[in-house]
XYZ file of C-alpha atoms in Angstrom:
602
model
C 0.000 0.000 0.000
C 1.858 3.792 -0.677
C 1.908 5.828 1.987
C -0.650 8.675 1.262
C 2.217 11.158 -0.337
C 0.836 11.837 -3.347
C -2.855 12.488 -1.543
C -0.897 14.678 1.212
C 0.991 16.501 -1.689
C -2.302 17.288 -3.441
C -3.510 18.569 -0.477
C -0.448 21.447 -0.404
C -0.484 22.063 -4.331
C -4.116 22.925 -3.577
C -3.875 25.218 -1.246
C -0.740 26.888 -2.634
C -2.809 27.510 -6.082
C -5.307 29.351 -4.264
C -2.689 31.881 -3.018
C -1.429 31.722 -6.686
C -4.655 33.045 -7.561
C -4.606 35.513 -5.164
C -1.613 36.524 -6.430
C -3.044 37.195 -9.927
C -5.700 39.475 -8.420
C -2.997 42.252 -7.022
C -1.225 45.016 -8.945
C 2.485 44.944 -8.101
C 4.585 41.861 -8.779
C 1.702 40.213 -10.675
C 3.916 38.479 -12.856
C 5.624 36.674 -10.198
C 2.040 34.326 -10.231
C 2.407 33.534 -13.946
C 0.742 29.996 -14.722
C 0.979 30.580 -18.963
C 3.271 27.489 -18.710
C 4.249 24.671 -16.469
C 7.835 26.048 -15.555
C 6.203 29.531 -14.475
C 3.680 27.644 -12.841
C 6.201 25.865 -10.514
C 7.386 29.297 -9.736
C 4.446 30.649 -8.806
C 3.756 27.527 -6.278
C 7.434 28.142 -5.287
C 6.608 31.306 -3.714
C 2.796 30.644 -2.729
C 4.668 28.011 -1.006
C 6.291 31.107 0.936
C 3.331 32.487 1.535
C 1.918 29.481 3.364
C 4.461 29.365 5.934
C 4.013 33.418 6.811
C 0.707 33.053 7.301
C 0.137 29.864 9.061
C 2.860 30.605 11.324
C 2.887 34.142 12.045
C -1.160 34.647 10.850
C -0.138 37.647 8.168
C -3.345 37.500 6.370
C -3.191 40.159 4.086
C -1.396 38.933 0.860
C 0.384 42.403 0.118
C 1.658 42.365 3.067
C 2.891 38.935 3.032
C 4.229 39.879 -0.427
C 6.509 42.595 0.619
C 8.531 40.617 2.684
C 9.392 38.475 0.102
C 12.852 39.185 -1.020
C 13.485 36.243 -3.592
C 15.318 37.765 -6.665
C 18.410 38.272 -7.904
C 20.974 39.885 -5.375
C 18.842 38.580 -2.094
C 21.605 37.291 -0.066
C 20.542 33.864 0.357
C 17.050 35.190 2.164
C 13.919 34.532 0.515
C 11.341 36.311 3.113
C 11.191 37.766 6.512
C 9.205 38.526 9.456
C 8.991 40.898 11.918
C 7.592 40.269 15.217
C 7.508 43.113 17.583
C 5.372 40.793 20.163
C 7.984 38.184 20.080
C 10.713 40.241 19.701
C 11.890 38.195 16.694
C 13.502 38.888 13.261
C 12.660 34.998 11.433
C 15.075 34.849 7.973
C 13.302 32.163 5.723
C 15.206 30.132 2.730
C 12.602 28.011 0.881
C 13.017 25.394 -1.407
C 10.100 23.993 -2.788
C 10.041 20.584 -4.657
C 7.647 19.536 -7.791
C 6.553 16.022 -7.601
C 5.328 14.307 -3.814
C 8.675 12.524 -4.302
C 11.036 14.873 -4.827
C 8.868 16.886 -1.908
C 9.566 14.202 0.935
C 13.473 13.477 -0.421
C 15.115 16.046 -2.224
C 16.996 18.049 0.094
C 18.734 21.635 -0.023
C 21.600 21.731 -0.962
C 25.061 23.011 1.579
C 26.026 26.022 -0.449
C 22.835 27.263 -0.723
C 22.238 27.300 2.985
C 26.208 29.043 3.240
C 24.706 31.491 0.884
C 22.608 33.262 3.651
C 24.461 36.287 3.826
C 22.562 37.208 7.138
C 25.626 37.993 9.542
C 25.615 40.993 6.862
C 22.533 42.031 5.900
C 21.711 42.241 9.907
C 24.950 44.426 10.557
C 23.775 47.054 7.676
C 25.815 46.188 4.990
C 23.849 46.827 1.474
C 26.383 44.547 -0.677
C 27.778 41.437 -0.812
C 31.587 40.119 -0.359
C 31.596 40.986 -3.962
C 30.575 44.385 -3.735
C 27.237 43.531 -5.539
C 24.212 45.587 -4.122
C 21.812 43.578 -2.564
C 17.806 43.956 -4.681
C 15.216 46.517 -3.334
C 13.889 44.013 -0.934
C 16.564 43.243 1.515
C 17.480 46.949 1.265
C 14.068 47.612 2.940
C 14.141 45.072 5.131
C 17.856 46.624 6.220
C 15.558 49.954 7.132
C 12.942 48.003 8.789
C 15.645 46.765 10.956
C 17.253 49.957 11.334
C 13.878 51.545 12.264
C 13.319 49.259 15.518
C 13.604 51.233 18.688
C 14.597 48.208 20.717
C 16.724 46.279 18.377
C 18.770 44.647 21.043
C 15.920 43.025 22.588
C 14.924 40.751 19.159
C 16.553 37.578 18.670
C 16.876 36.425 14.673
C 15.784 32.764 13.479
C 17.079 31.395 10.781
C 13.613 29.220 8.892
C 15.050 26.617 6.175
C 12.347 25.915 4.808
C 13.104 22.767 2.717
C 14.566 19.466 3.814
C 17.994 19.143 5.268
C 20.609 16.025 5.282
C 20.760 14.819 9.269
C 24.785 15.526 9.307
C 24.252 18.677 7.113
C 22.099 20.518 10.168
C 25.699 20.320 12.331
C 26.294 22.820 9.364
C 23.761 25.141 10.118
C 24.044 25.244 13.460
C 27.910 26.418 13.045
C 27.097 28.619 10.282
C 24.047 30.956 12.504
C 26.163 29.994 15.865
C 24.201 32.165 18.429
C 20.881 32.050 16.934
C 17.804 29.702 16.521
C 18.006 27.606 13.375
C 14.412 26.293 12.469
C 14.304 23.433 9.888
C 10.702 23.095 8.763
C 11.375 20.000 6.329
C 8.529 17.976 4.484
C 6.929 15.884 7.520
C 6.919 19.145 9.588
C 5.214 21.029 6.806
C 2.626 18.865 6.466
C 1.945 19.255 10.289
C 1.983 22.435 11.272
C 1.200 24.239 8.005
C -0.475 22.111 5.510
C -3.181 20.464 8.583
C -3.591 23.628 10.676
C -4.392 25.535 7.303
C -7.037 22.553 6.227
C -8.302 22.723 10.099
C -8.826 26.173 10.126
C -6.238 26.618 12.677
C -3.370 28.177 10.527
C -3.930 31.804 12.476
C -3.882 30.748 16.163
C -1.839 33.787 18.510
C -1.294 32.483 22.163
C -2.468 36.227 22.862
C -4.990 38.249 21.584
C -5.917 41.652 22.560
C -10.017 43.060 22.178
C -10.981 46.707 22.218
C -13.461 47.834 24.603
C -15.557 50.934 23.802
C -16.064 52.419 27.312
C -18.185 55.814 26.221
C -21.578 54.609 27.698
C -20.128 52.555 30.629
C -20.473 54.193 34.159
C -17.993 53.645 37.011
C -15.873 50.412 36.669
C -15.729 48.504 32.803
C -15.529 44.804 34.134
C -17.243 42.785 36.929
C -14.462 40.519 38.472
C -14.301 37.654 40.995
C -12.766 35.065 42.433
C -14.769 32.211 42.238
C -13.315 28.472 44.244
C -13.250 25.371 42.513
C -11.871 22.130 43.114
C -9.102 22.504 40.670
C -8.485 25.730 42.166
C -9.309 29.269 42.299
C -10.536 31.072 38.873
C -10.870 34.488 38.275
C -14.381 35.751 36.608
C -14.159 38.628 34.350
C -17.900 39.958 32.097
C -16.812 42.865 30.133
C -18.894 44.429 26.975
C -16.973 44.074 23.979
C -17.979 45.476 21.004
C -19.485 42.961 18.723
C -17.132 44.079 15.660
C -14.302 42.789 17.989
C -15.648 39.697 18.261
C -16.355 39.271 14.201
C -12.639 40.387 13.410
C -11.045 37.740 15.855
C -13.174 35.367 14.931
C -13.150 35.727 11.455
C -8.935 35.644 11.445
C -8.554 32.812 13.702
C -11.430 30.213 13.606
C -10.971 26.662 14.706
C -8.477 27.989 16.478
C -10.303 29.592 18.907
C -12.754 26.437 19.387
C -10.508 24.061 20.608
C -12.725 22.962 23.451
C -15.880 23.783 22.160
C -18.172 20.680 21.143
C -18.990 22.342 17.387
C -16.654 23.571 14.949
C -16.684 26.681 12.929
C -18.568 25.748 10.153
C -20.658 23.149 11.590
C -23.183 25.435 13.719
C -26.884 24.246 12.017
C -29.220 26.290 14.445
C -30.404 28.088 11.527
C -33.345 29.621 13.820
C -31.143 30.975 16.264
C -28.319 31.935 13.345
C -31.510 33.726 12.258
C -31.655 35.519 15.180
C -28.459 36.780 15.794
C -27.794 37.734 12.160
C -31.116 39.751 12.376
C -30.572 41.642 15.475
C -27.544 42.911 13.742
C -28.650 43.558 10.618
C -31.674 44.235 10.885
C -31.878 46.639 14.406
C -30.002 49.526 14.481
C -29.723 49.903 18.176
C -27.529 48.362 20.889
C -30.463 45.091 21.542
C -28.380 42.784 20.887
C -26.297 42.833 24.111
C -29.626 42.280 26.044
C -31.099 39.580 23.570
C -27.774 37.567 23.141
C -26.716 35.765 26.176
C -23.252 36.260 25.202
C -19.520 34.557 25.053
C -17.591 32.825 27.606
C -13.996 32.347 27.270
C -11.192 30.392 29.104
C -7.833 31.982 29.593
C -4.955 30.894 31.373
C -4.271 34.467 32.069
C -6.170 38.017 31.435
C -5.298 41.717 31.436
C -7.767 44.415 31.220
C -6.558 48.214 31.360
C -8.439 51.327 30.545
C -4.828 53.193 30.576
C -4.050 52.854 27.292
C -3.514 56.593 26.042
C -7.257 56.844 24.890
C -10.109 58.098 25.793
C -12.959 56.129 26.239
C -10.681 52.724 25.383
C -9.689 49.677 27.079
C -7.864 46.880 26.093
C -8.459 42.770 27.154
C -5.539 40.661 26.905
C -5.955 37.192 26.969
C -3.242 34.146 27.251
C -4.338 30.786 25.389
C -8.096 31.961 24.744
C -10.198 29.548 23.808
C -14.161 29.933 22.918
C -16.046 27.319 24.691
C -19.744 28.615 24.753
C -21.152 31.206 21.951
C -19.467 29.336 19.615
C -22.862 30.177 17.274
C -22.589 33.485 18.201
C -19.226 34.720 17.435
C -19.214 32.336 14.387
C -22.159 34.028 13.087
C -21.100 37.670 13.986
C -17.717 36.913 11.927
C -19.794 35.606 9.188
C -21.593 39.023 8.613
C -18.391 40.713 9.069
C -16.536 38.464 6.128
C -19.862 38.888 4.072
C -20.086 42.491 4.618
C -18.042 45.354 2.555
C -15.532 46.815 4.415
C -16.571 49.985 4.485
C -19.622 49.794 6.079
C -18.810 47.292 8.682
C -18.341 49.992 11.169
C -21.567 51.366 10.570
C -23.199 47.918 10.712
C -21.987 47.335 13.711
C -22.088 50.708 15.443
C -23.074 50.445 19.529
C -23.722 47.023 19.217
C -21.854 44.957 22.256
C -21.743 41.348 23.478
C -21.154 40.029 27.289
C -17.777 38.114 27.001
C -17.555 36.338 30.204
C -13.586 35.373 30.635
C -12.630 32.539 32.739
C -9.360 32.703 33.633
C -8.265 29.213 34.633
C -6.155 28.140 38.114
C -2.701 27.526 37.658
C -3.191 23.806 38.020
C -1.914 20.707 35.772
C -2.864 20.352 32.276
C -4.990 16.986 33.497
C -7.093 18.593 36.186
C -7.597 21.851 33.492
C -8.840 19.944 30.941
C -11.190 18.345 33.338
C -12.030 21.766 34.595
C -12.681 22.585 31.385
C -15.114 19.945 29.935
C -17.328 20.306 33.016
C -17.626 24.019 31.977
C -18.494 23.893 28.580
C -20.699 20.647 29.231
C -22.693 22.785 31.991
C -22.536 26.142 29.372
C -23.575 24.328 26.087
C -27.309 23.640 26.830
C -28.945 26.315 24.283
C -28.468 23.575 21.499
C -28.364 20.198 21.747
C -24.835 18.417 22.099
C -24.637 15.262 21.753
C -21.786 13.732 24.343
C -19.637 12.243 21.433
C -19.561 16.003 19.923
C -18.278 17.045 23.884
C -15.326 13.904 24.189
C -14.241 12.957 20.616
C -12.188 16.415 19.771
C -10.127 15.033 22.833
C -6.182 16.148 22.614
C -5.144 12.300 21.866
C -8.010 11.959 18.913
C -6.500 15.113 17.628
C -2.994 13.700 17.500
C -4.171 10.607 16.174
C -5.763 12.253 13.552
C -2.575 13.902 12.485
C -1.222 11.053 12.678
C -3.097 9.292 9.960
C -2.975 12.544 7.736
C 0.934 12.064 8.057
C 0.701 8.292 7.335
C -2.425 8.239 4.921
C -3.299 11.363 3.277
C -6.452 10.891 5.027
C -8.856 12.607 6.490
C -10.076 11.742 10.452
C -12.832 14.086 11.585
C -12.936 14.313 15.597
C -15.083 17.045 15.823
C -18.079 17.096 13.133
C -17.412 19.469 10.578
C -13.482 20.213 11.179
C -12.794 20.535 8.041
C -16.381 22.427 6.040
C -14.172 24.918 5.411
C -11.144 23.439 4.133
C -14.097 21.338 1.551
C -15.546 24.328 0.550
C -11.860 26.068 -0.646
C -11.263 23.196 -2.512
C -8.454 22.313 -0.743
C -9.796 18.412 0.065
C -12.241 16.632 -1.513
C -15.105 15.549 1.056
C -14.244 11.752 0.103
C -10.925 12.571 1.729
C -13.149 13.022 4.855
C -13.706 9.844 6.806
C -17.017 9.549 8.705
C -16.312 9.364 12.631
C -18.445 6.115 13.188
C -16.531 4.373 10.411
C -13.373 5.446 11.614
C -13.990 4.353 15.013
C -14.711 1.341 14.353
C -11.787 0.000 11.476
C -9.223 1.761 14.078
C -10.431 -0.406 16.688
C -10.073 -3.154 14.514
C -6.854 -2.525 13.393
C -5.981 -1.879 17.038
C -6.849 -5.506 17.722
C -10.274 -4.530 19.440
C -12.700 -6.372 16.502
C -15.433 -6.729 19.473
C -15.547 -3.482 20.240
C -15.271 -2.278 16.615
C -18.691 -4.297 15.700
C -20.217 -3.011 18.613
C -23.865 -1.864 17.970
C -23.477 1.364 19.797
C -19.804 1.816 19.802
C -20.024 5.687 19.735
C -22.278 5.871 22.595
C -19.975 3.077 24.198
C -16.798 4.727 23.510
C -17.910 8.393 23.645
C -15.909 8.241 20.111
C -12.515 7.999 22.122
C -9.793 5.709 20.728
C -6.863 5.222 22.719
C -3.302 5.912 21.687
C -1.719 3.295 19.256
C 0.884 1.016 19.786
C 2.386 1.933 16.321
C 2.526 3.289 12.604
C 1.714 -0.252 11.872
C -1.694 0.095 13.102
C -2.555 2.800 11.129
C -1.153 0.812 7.996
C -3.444 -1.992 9.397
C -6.406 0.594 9.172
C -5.453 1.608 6.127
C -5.653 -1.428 4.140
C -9.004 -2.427 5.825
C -10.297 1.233 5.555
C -10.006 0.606 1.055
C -11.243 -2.614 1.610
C -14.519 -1.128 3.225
C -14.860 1.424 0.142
C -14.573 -1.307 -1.940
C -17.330 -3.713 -0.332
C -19.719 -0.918 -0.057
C -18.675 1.311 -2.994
C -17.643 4.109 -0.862
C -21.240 5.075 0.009
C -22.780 6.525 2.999
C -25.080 3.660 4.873
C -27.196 4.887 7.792
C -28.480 1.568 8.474
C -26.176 -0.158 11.573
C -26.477 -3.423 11.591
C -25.384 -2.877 7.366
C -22.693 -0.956 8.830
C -21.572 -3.485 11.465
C -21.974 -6.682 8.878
C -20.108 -4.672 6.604
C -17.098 -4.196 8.853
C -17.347 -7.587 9.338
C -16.826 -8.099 6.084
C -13.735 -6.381 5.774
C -11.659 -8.064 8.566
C -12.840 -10.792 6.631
C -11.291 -10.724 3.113
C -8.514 -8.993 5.033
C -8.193 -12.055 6.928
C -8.013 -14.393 3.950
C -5.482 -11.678 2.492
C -3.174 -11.658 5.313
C -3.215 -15.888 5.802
C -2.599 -15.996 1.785
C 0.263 -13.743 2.376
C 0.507 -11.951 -1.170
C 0.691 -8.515 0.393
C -2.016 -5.591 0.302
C -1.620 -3.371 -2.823
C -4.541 -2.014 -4.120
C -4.910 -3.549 -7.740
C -4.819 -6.986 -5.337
C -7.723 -5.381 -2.493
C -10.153 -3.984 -5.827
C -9.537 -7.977 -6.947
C -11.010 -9.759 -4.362
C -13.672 -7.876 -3.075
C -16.288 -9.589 -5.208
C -14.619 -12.677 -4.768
C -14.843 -12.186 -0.913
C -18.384 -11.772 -1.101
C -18.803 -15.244 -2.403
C -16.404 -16.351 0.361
C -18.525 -14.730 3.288
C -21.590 -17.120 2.183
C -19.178 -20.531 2.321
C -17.938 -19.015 4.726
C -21.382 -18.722 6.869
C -22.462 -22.452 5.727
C -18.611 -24.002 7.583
C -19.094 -21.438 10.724
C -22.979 -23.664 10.693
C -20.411 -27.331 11.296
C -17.808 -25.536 13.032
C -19.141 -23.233 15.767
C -22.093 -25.075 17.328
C -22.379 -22.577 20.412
C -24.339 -19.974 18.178
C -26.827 -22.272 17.160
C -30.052 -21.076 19.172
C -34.007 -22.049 19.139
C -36.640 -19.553 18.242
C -40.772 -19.470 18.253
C -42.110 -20.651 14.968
C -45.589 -18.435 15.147
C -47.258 -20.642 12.394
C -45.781 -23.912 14.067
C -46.241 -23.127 17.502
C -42.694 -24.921 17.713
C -39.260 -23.635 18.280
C -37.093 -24.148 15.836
C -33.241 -24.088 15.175
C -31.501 -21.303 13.519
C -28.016 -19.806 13.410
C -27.001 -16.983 15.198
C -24.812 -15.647 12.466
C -25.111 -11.720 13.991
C -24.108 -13.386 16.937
C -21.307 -14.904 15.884
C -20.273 -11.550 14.125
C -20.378 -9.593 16.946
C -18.458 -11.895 19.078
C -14.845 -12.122 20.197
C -14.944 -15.755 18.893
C -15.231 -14.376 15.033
C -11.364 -12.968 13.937
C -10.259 -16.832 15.134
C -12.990 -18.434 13.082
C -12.209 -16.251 10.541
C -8.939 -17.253 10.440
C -9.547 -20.954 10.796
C -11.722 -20.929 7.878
C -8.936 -18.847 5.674
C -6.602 -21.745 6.727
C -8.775 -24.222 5.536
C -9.051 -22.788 2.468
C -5.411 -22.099 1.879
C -4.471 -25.654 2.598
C -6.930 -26.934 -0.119
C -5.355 -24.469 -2.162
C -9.054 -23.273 -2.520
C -7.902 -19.665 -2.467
C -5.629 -19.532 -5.264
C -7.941 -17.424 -7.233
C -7.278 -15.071 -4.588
């Protein structure tokens, strides 16, 4: 079976032509996003590819403003972008290399002369030439008078981002090379991690701080109410401010999954479309400040919050808040940054003129991360009661489901959905394809499966019995495992959507089946063999069922014959299915056949 490069390399070429086409829509450097032919088109994904990391790391939205600090051109001293972060304090120096082909993407690696061309010891010390006296282009020379232009230069510390893959004993080189700074290798597994998935999540944008604007010109006395409230994690500290509603759009808007980490819906998957309705009117539609009284507002966790009203403006204050995350009026903000996104820009102020929302910050006890996660779910699960939740939505999104779902992307190229609707958004840009998307029940169950847990995989409620939780895996293997029986389920049931259970559950069955006469044949997995046998394994399952009759007595049971009057014998082959007793018999039977050479034709 491959290992899901080419569908993980789609995934990136797809999102890198949309900035491409971004960069067709803007004025200066236009021709830099050429696609006339397939040489300039490579170019143009070369430096989309630049974009990507800018904005999924640093969360530069704007493309102009990505665009000017990208320096790539003749005469750039080895440094294809920068950033400037006057929160960090950081100057980040990128050199990208981006590969054509999902080959060439995972193995080619930079090469050690282009790495000792980063000239940065003297393009950071001023210098507008190189060694050779050249000048370096109109890019670096602005980003020389950016640098010269920081107050508080000494404070920053400079990164060096190689953004391309790098031999193991080559990265000794780079650390002698930029001795005294942070050298950040961001090769091909690491892209698809933290800036290919966070950008198909939604999560690309995420700050650790973000800072509201309060308008205080109709507030008497004191902005905030604030306690300390006692809980059994700890003490927490409860802040309810007003916050103007445009606030809430704009943040929103910019950083969306992100912000709903530990809410039970994600962004795009809020289907209230009464109360959406509502909200969306009493914006729209009501020019005065109702909706603070009609909503019933925001609450936010933070690990730690600042709110000043000294900030060198009148009738201003300004929220900080440490890790936020959204975990009721989800609907609300996500529908408030909706109208925002939908509306022109310049009459979103007017739109949302003296309108304000309760934000009700939670700022969390400085406890462990077990007993605040647990702190946590009890909140939102007491908070999200307007709309119905079911108690999978509240426990799959769990921080080991999430890994394991990267974990499969990295492996598979696949798609595993924790939290319903994760990735609407990422569907709807065309960066995936929704068969990409594997349903939660399915996946559930072929993990568990390939986990070695076939009872609980073909359990009838297994969501509702395993709250959608799947514990960590022993291995890569078992997501190859899932793999192999996840194409055999597409093929049995033509990768179509089936509502009905117990079709679900025989189904499955069905797969560890032919996967069982696969693995005891011992001609491998590839896919040309899996499409092969499917029908073939269909006709299996029904010999199958008639040597399970001779073979496994115990699940023969009596029922009531209404026109007899008499019980009568039957098999319980359900039973049987749904029992731990089915991989062996499985098994047994695949032996049987192999040693009457019955499944050559396999």
């Amino acid at each position: 079976m491959h290992s899901g490069q080419d569908k993980k390399y789609k995934v990136l070429i797809s999102i890198l032509d949309r900035y491409v086409a971004d960069g067709k829509l803007v004025g200066r450097r236009k021709s830099f996003y050429d696609t006339t032919t397939e040489e300039r088109e490579n170019q143009a994904r070369a430096r989309a590819f630049i974009h990507l990391y800018l904005a999924a790391t640093y969360g530069v939205l704007d493309f102009e403003e990505r665009e000017n600090t990208i320096t790539d051109a003749g005469g750039d001293g080895g440094i294809d972008a920068y950033h400037i972060d006057s929160d960090r304090k950081l100057i980040d120096v990128v050199q990208a290399k981006f590969r054509v082909g999902s080959d060439n993407f995972e193995s080619k690696n930079i090469a050690p002369e282009e790495i000792a061309a980063i000239d940065l010891d003297r393009i950071m010390s001023g210098n507008r030439d190189d060694e050779t006296g050249r000048p370096y282009n109109g890019y670096i020379q602005a980003f020389i008078e950016k640098i010269q232009k920081i107050p508080d230069i000494a404070r920053y510390s400079v990164r060096i981002t190689i953004l391309a893959n790098v031999k193991r004993e080559q990265c000794v080189l780079v650390e002698r090379l930029f001795h005294g700074d942070e050298a950040n290798i961001v090769n091909f597994d690491r892209c698809y991690g933290e800036l290919v998935l966070p950008t198909v999540r939604g999560e690309q944008h995420y700050s650790s701080s973000l800072r509201l604007q309060m308008d205080l010109s109709n507030k008497s006395g004191n902005s905030k109410l604030n306690a300390e409230i006692e809980t059994a994690q700890g003490i927490c500290d409860l802040t309810v401010v007003l916050v103007p509603t445009i606030e809430i759009a704009e943040v929103v808007s910019r950083y969306k999954n992100s912000l709903l980490r530990y809410n039970p819906r994600s962004y795009l998957e809020f289907k209230e479309q009464t109360t959406n309705a509502g909200i969306r009117s009493s914006i729209e539609d009501v020019a005065t400040g109702d909706f603070a009284i009609l909503n019933n507002g925001i609450t936010v966790i933070s690990d730690e919050t600042f709110v000043s009203e000294r900030v060198g403006a009148r009738n201003k204050a300004q929220i900080e808040l440490v890790r936020p995350q959204i975990i009721n009026g989800g609907q609300t903000a996500f529908t408030l940054s909706r109208i925002y996104e939908e509306c022109e820009p310049a009459k979103r102020d007017g739109l949302f003129s003296g309108k304000e929302v309760a934000v009700r910050i939670i700022t969390l006890p400085q406890v462990d991360e077990v007993k605040k996660i647990e702190l946590i779910k009890s909140i939102s699960s007491a908070t999200n009661s307007q709309t119905s939740v079911s108690a999978t939505d509240r426990t799959a999104s769990n921080d080991d489901n999430r890994a394991l779902a990267e974990a499969v992307f990295k492996r598979t190229g696949m798609f595993y959905e924790p939290k319903r609707g994760e990735y609407s958004d990422a569907i709807s840009k065309g960066y995936i394809d929704k068969s990409d998307v594997i349903e939660r029940t399915i996946f559930t169950r072929i993990m568990h499966i390939a986990c070695g847990r076939y009872e609980l995989g073909v359990a009838r409620k297994i969501m509702k019995k395993t709250g959608g939780v799947i514990p960590r895996l022993s291995s890569d293997a078992d997501i190859d495992r899932f793999l192999i029986l996840f194409e055999i389920f597409k093929q049995i049931t033509g990768n179509k959507d089936i509502s009905n259970n117990a079709r679900v559950v025989q189904n499955v069955a069905l797969t560890f089946f032919i996967y069982t006469l696969m693995e005891v044949q011992g001609d491998g997995f590839d896919q040309a063999k899996i499409e092969e046998i499917t029908s073939e394994g269909r006709e299996r399952w029904v010999d199958f069922e008639k040597w399970a009759r001779s073979n496994s007595p115990k699940f023969w049971r009596k029922r009531f014959n209404k026109m007899t009057g008499s019980k009568d014998d039957f098999y319980d082959l359900p039973g049987l299915i749904g029992s731990a007793s089915f991989p062996n018999m499985a098994k047994a039977y695949a032996h049987t056949q192999v040693n009457s050479s019955e499944l050559s034709g396999l």
